[in-house]
Tab-separated table of C-alpha atoms and ligand atoms in Angstrom:
chain	number	residue	atom	x	y	z
A	1474	MET	CA	19.650	5.920	-11.046
A	1475	PHE	CA	16.164	7.195	-11.935
A	1476	ASP	CA	15.481	9.496	-14.708
A	1477	LYS	CA	16.074	13.195	-13.162
A	1478	GLY	CA	15.010	14.529	-16.585
A	1479	SER	CA	11.350	13.705	-16.027
A	1480	PRO	CA	9.085	16.174	-14.567
A	1481	PRO	CA	8.440	16.074	-10.671
A	1482	PRO	CA	4.804	16.076	-9.315
A	1483	ARG	CA	2.844	19.220	-10.387
A	1484	SER	CA	1.288	20.055	-6.905
A	1485	LEU	CA	3.539	18.703	-4.136
A	1486	ALA	CA	2.615	21.159	-1.191
A	1487	LEU	CA	6.134	22.593	-0.839
A	1488	PRO	CA	7.103	26.345	-1.185
A	1489	ALA	CA	8.194	27.033	-4.645
A	1490	GLY	CA	11.804	26.183	-5.361
A	1491	TRP	CA	11.718	23.149	-2.788
A	1492	SER	CA	11.438	19.523	-3.507
A	1493	ASN	CA	11.595	16.311	-1.444
A	1494	ARG	CA	12.318	14.293	-4.397
A	1495	THR	CA	15.217	12.083	-3.827
A	1496	ALA	CA	16.917	8.749	-4.701
A	1497	LEU	CA	16.210	5.802	-2.362
A	1498	PRO	CA	18.484	2.834	-2.991
A	1499	ILE	CA	16.654	-0.403	-1.522
A	1500	ASP	CA	17.680	-4.084	-1.373
A	1501	VAL	CA	15.469	-6.145	-3.555
A	1502	GLN	CA	16.457	-9.756	-3.118
A	1503	GLY	CA	20.149	-9.129	-2.656
A	1504	ARG	CA	19.990	-6.702	-5.562
A	1505	GLU	CA	20.373	-2.867	-5.180
A	1506	VAL	CA	17.647	-0.925	-6.886
A	1507	ILE	CA	17.285	2.836	-6.789
A	1508	LEU	CA	14.040	4.179	-6.684
A	1509	GLU	CA	12.660	7.818	-7.185
A	1510	SER	CA	11.044	8.742	-3.944
A	1511	TYR	CA	8.695	11.542	-2.480
A	1512	GLY	CA	7.091	12.315	0.769
A	1513	TYR	CA	3.693	13.372	0.551
A	1514	GLN	CA	1.333	14.956	3.149
A	1515	GLY	CA	-2.494	15.120	3.453
A	1516	SER	CA	-4.481	17.715	5.004
A	1517	ASN	CA	-2.943	17.352	8.583
A	1518	GLU	CA	0.516	15.952	9.642
A	1519	GLN	CA	-0.667	12.676	10.473
A	1520	GLU	CA	-1.447	11.805	6.865
A	1521	GLN	CA	2.148	11.088	5.412
A	1522	ILE	CA	2.872	9.080	2.626
A	1523	LEU	CA	5.968	7.420	1.048
A	1524	VAL	CA	5.958	7.124	-2.669
A	1525	LEU	CA	8.535	4.973	-4.443
A	1526	ILE	CA	8.661	4.877	-8.137
A	1527	HIS	CA	10.489	2.466	-10.487
A	1528	ARG	CA	10.693	4.091	-13.818
A	1529	PRO	CA	13.741	3.877	-15.989
A	1530	ALA	CA	14.582	6.692	-18.267
A	1531	ASN	CA	12.593	7.009	-21.629
A	1532	VAL	CA	9.618	4.874	-20.428
A	1533	PRO	CA	6.865	5.817	-23.030
A	1534	ASP	CA	4.013	7.883	-21.923
A	1535	ALA	CA	1.514	5.253	-23.060
A	1536	VAL	CA	3.018	2.553	-20.472
A	1537	VAL	CA	0.278	2.063	-17.783
A	1538	PRO	CA	1.979	1.890	-14.333
A	1539	LEU	CA	1.580	-1.103	-11.967
A	1540	VAL	CA	0.539	0.465	-8.551
A	1541	ARG	CA	0.500	-0.977	-5.203
A	1542	ILE	CA	-1.207	0.959	-2.394
A	1543	HIS	CA	0.259	-0.574	0.739
A	1544	SER	CA	-1.372	-0.058	4.241
A	1545	GLY	CA	1.424	0.198	6.998
A	1546	CYS	CA	1.680	-2.676	9.356
A	1547	VAL	CA	4.329	-2.284	12.317
A	1548	THR	CA	3.847	-5.802	13.381
A	1549	GLY	CA	3.865	-7.441	9.815
A	1550	ASP	CA	6.142	-5.052	7.635
A	1551	VAL	CA	8.850	-4.423	10.303
A	1552	PHE	CA	8.663	-7.427	12.790
A	1553	ARG	CA	7.378	-10.058	10.230
A	1554	SER	CA	4.390	-11.019	12.350
A	1555	LEU	CA	2.820	-14.212	11.037
A	1556	ARG	CA	-0.657	-13.358	12.056
A	1557	CYS	CA	-1.078	-11.326	8.787
A	1558	ASP	CA	0.403	-11.404	5.462
A	1559	CYS	CA	1.473	-7.711	5.091
A	1560	HIS	CA	5.235	-8.371	5.198
A	1561	GLN	CA	5.170	-11.097	2.360
A	1562	GLN	CA	2.634	-8.804	0.402
A	1563	LEU	CA	4.961	-5.893	0.668
A	1564	GLN	CA	7.918	-7.719	-0.391
A	1565	LEU	CA	6.140	-9.443	-3.315
A	1566	ALA	CA	4.825	-6.211	-4.469
A	1567	LEU	CA	8.346	-4.467	-4.347
A	1568	ARG	CA	9.773	-7.305	-6.391
A	1569	VAL	CA	6.973	-7.015	-8.962
A	1570	ILE	CA	7.244	-3.311	-8.964
A	1571	CYS	CA	10.982	-3.298	-9.400
A	1572	LYS	CA	10.627	-5.724	-12.447
A	1573	ALA	CA	7.890	-3.795	-14.088
A	1574	THR	CA	8.582	-1.134	-16.920
A	1575	TYR	CA	6.970	1.431	-14.651
A	1576	GLY	CA	5.965	0.523	-11.226
A	1577	VAL	CA	4.728	2.785	-8.268
A	1578	MET	CA	4.490	1.876	-4.443
A	1579	LEU	CA	2.113	4.248	-2.234
A	1580	TYR	CA	2.958	3.331	1.284
A	1581	PHE	CA	0.532	4.695	4.075
A	1582	PRO	CA	1.911	4.248	7.386
A	1583	TYR	CA	-1.266	5.740	9.102
A	1584	HIS	CA	-3.455	2.855	7.409
A	1585	GLU	CA	-2.028	0.856	10.242
A	1586	GLY	CA	-4.552	-1.731	11.364
A	1587	ARG	CA	-7.036	-0.974	8.306
A	1588	GLY	CA	-6.949	2.720	9.501
A	1589	ILE	CA	-7.666	2.175	13.198
A	1590	GLY	CA	-4.108	2.550	14.380
A	1591	LEU	CA	-1.739	0.353	16.273
A	1592	PHE	CA	-3.199	0.691	19.885
A	1593	LYS	CA	-6.708	-0.332	18.704
A	1594	LYS	CA	-5.291	-3.014	16.551
A	1595	MET	CA	-3.488	-4.840	19.270
A	1596	GLN	CA	-6.761	-4.459	21.368
A	1597	ALA	CA	-8.503	-6.253	18.394
A	1598	TYR	CA	-5.701	-8.850	18.473
A	1599	ALA	CA	-6.556	-9.616	22.005
A	1600	ARG	CA	-10.211	-10.070	21.152
A	1601	GLN	CA	-9.108	-12.467	18.277
A	1602	ASP	CA	-7.140	-14.393	20.890
A	1603	CYS	CA	-10.502	-14.908	22.682
A	1604	GLY	CA	-12.170	-16.139	19.586
A	1605	SER	CA	-13.378	-13.260	17.386
A	1606	ASP	CA	-12.667	-13.090	13.935
A	1607	THR	CA	-11.015	-9.889	12.499
A	1608	VAL	CA	-14.276	-8.225	11.686
A	1609	ASP	CA	-16.157	-8.709	14.879
A	1610	ALA	CA	-12.942	-8.020	17.001
A	1611	ASN	CA	-12.843	-4.432	15.535
A	1612	ILE	CA	-16.359	-3.969	16.279
A	1613	GLU	CA	-16.004	-5.229	19.840
A	1614	VAL	CA	-13.410	-2.484	20.643
A	1615	GLY	CA	-15.376	0.307	19.163
A	1616	ALA	CA	-13.435	0.581	15.855
A	1617	ALA	CA	-14.409	0.545	12.281
A	1618	VAL	CA	-14.021	-2.598	10.390
A	1619	ASP	CA	-12.233	-0.664	7.730
A	1620	ALA	CA	-11.405	2.986	8.373
A	1621	ARG	CA	-9.141	3.690	5.415
A	1622	ASP	CA	-9.717	6.354	2.877
A	1623	TYR	CA	-8.230	6.318	-0.603
A	1624	THR	CA	-8.926	9.949	-1.579
A	1625	LEU	CA	-5.499	10.975	-1.057
A	1626	ALA	CA	-4.062	8.125	-2.916
A	1627	ALA	CA	-6.215	9.018	-5.962
A	1628	LYS	CA	-5.082	12.589	-5.691
A	1629	ILE	CA	-1.455	11.565	-5.412
A	1630	LEU	CA	-1.581	9.280	-8.592
A	1631	THR	CA	-3.273	12.194	-10.403
A	1632	ASP	CA	-0.533	14.403	-9.264
A	1633	LEU	CA	2.103	12.041	-10.444
A	1634	GLY	CA	0.517	11.963	-13.903
A	1635	SER	CA	-0.930	8.467	-13.451
A	1636	PRO	CA	-4.722	8.655	-13.727
A	1637	VAL	CA	-4.859	5.228	-15.374
A	1638	VAL	CA	-3.324	2.301	-13.430
A	1639	ARG	CA	-3.015	-1.361	-13.095
A	1640	LEU	CA	-3.550	-2.006	-9.417
A	1641	LEU	CA	-1.681	-4.778	-7.317
A	1642	THR	CA	-4.301	-5.793	-4.982
A	1643	ASN	CA	-6.770	-8.482	-3.763
A	1644	ASN	CA	-9.006	-5.830	-2.414
A	1645	PRO	CA	-11.794	-4.767	-4.782
A	1646	GLU	CA	-12.946	-1.935	-2.422
A	1647	LYS	CA	-9.387	-0.185	-3.250
A	1648	ALA	CA	-10.239	-0.294	-7.047
A	1649	ARG	CA	-13.621	0.990	-6.448
A	1650	ALA	CA	-12.485	3.754	-4.152
A	1651	LEU	CA	-9.920	4.825	-6.728
A	1652	SER	CA	-12.440	4.693	-9.659
A	1653	LEU	CA	-14.742	6.888	-7.624
A	1654	ASN	CA	-12.038	9.584	-7.162
A	1655	GLY	CA	-11.004	9.795	-11.011
A	1656	VAL	CA	-8.397	6.996	-11.155
A	1657	ARG	CA	-9.203	4.417	-13.818
A	1658	VAL	CA	-8.245	0.996	-12.846
A	1659	VAL	CA	-7.540	-1.016	-16.085
A	1660	ASP	CA	-6.573	-4.150	-14.256
A	1661	CYS	CA	-6.426	-5.769	-10.670
A	1662	VAL	CA	-3.411	-7.842	-10.433
A	1663	PRO	CA	-3.601	-10.314	-7.324
A	1664	VAL	CA	-0.947	-10.603	-4.552
A	1665	ARG	CA	-1.651	-13.809	-3.337
A	1666	ILE	CA	0.372	-15.190	-0.275
A	1667	GLU	CA	0.012	-18.728	1.081
A	1668	PRO	CA	-1.607	-18.850	4.587
A	1669	ASN	CA	0.303	-20.165	7.543
A	1670	LYS	CA	-1.149	-21.731	10.789
A	1671	HIS	CA	-1.359	-18.102	12.215
A	1672	SER	CA	-2.638	-16.240	9.251
A	1673	ALA	CA	-5.235	-18.861	8.036
A	1674	ARG	CA	-8.176	-17.601	9.804
A	1675	TYR	CA	-7.413	-13.930	9.255
A	1676	LEU	CA	-7.054	-14.738	5.422
A	1677	MET	CA	-10.321	-16.692	5.544
A	1678	THR	CA	-12.162	-13.664	6.927
A	1679	LYS	CA	-10.727	-11.440	4.592
A	1680	ARG	CA	-12.068	-13.636	1.819
A	1681	LYS	CA	-15.435	-14.533	3.407
A	1682	ARG	CA	-16.575	-11.147	5.075
A	1683	MET	CA	-14.476	-8.537	3.033
A	1684	SER	CA	-14.841	-9.956	-0.444
A	1685	HIS	CA	-10.983	-10.161	-0.884
A	1686	ASP	CA	-10.007	-12.161	-4.163
A	1687	ILE	CA	-7.846	-14.492	-2.211
B	2114	ZN	ZN1	-0.429	-6.749	8.862
């Protein structure tokens, strides 16, 4: 069970006396792990975030949390699509977080398709089937190459009392965006997944055109 004695986030947008802090038991490689969990909401109801925390009781304040900011991907996370590495990255990140002394997962469902949404993402997939890479396909369907914003992630980390983090990511842009919003990233820990025949081109485009460290 998580440490119920630790203080909840300071500024959850809930009426006084209410909380959405709860315990979420999950299966990690056949082992039950109980995580401290919260729902957060941004400036509108579309911006909903799940926060999962692995923090056993009595973790010293000096411990820097290991944080994953995961963009939701229905095709990958839920249906294990092989076109991307999202499912494997999510599972690997959960395993690492649940082994860490203090680990945090911020899950952003509305960052689907790098923030362009499921509908446009599927349209972009169709363009990729015609030969475009992932960057060009987004442009061809009139979408941003990457529409994600990490301001809210930085606010949540600050709210959780974690303005200094180690970040589980291959994406230097996430670390840069957090730094610009007041969260100090002391280390980037890569989440590398072996490509398969479906994802090889997608991963190569991430490396060559989006500066991912993979
Ligand atoms: Zn994906």
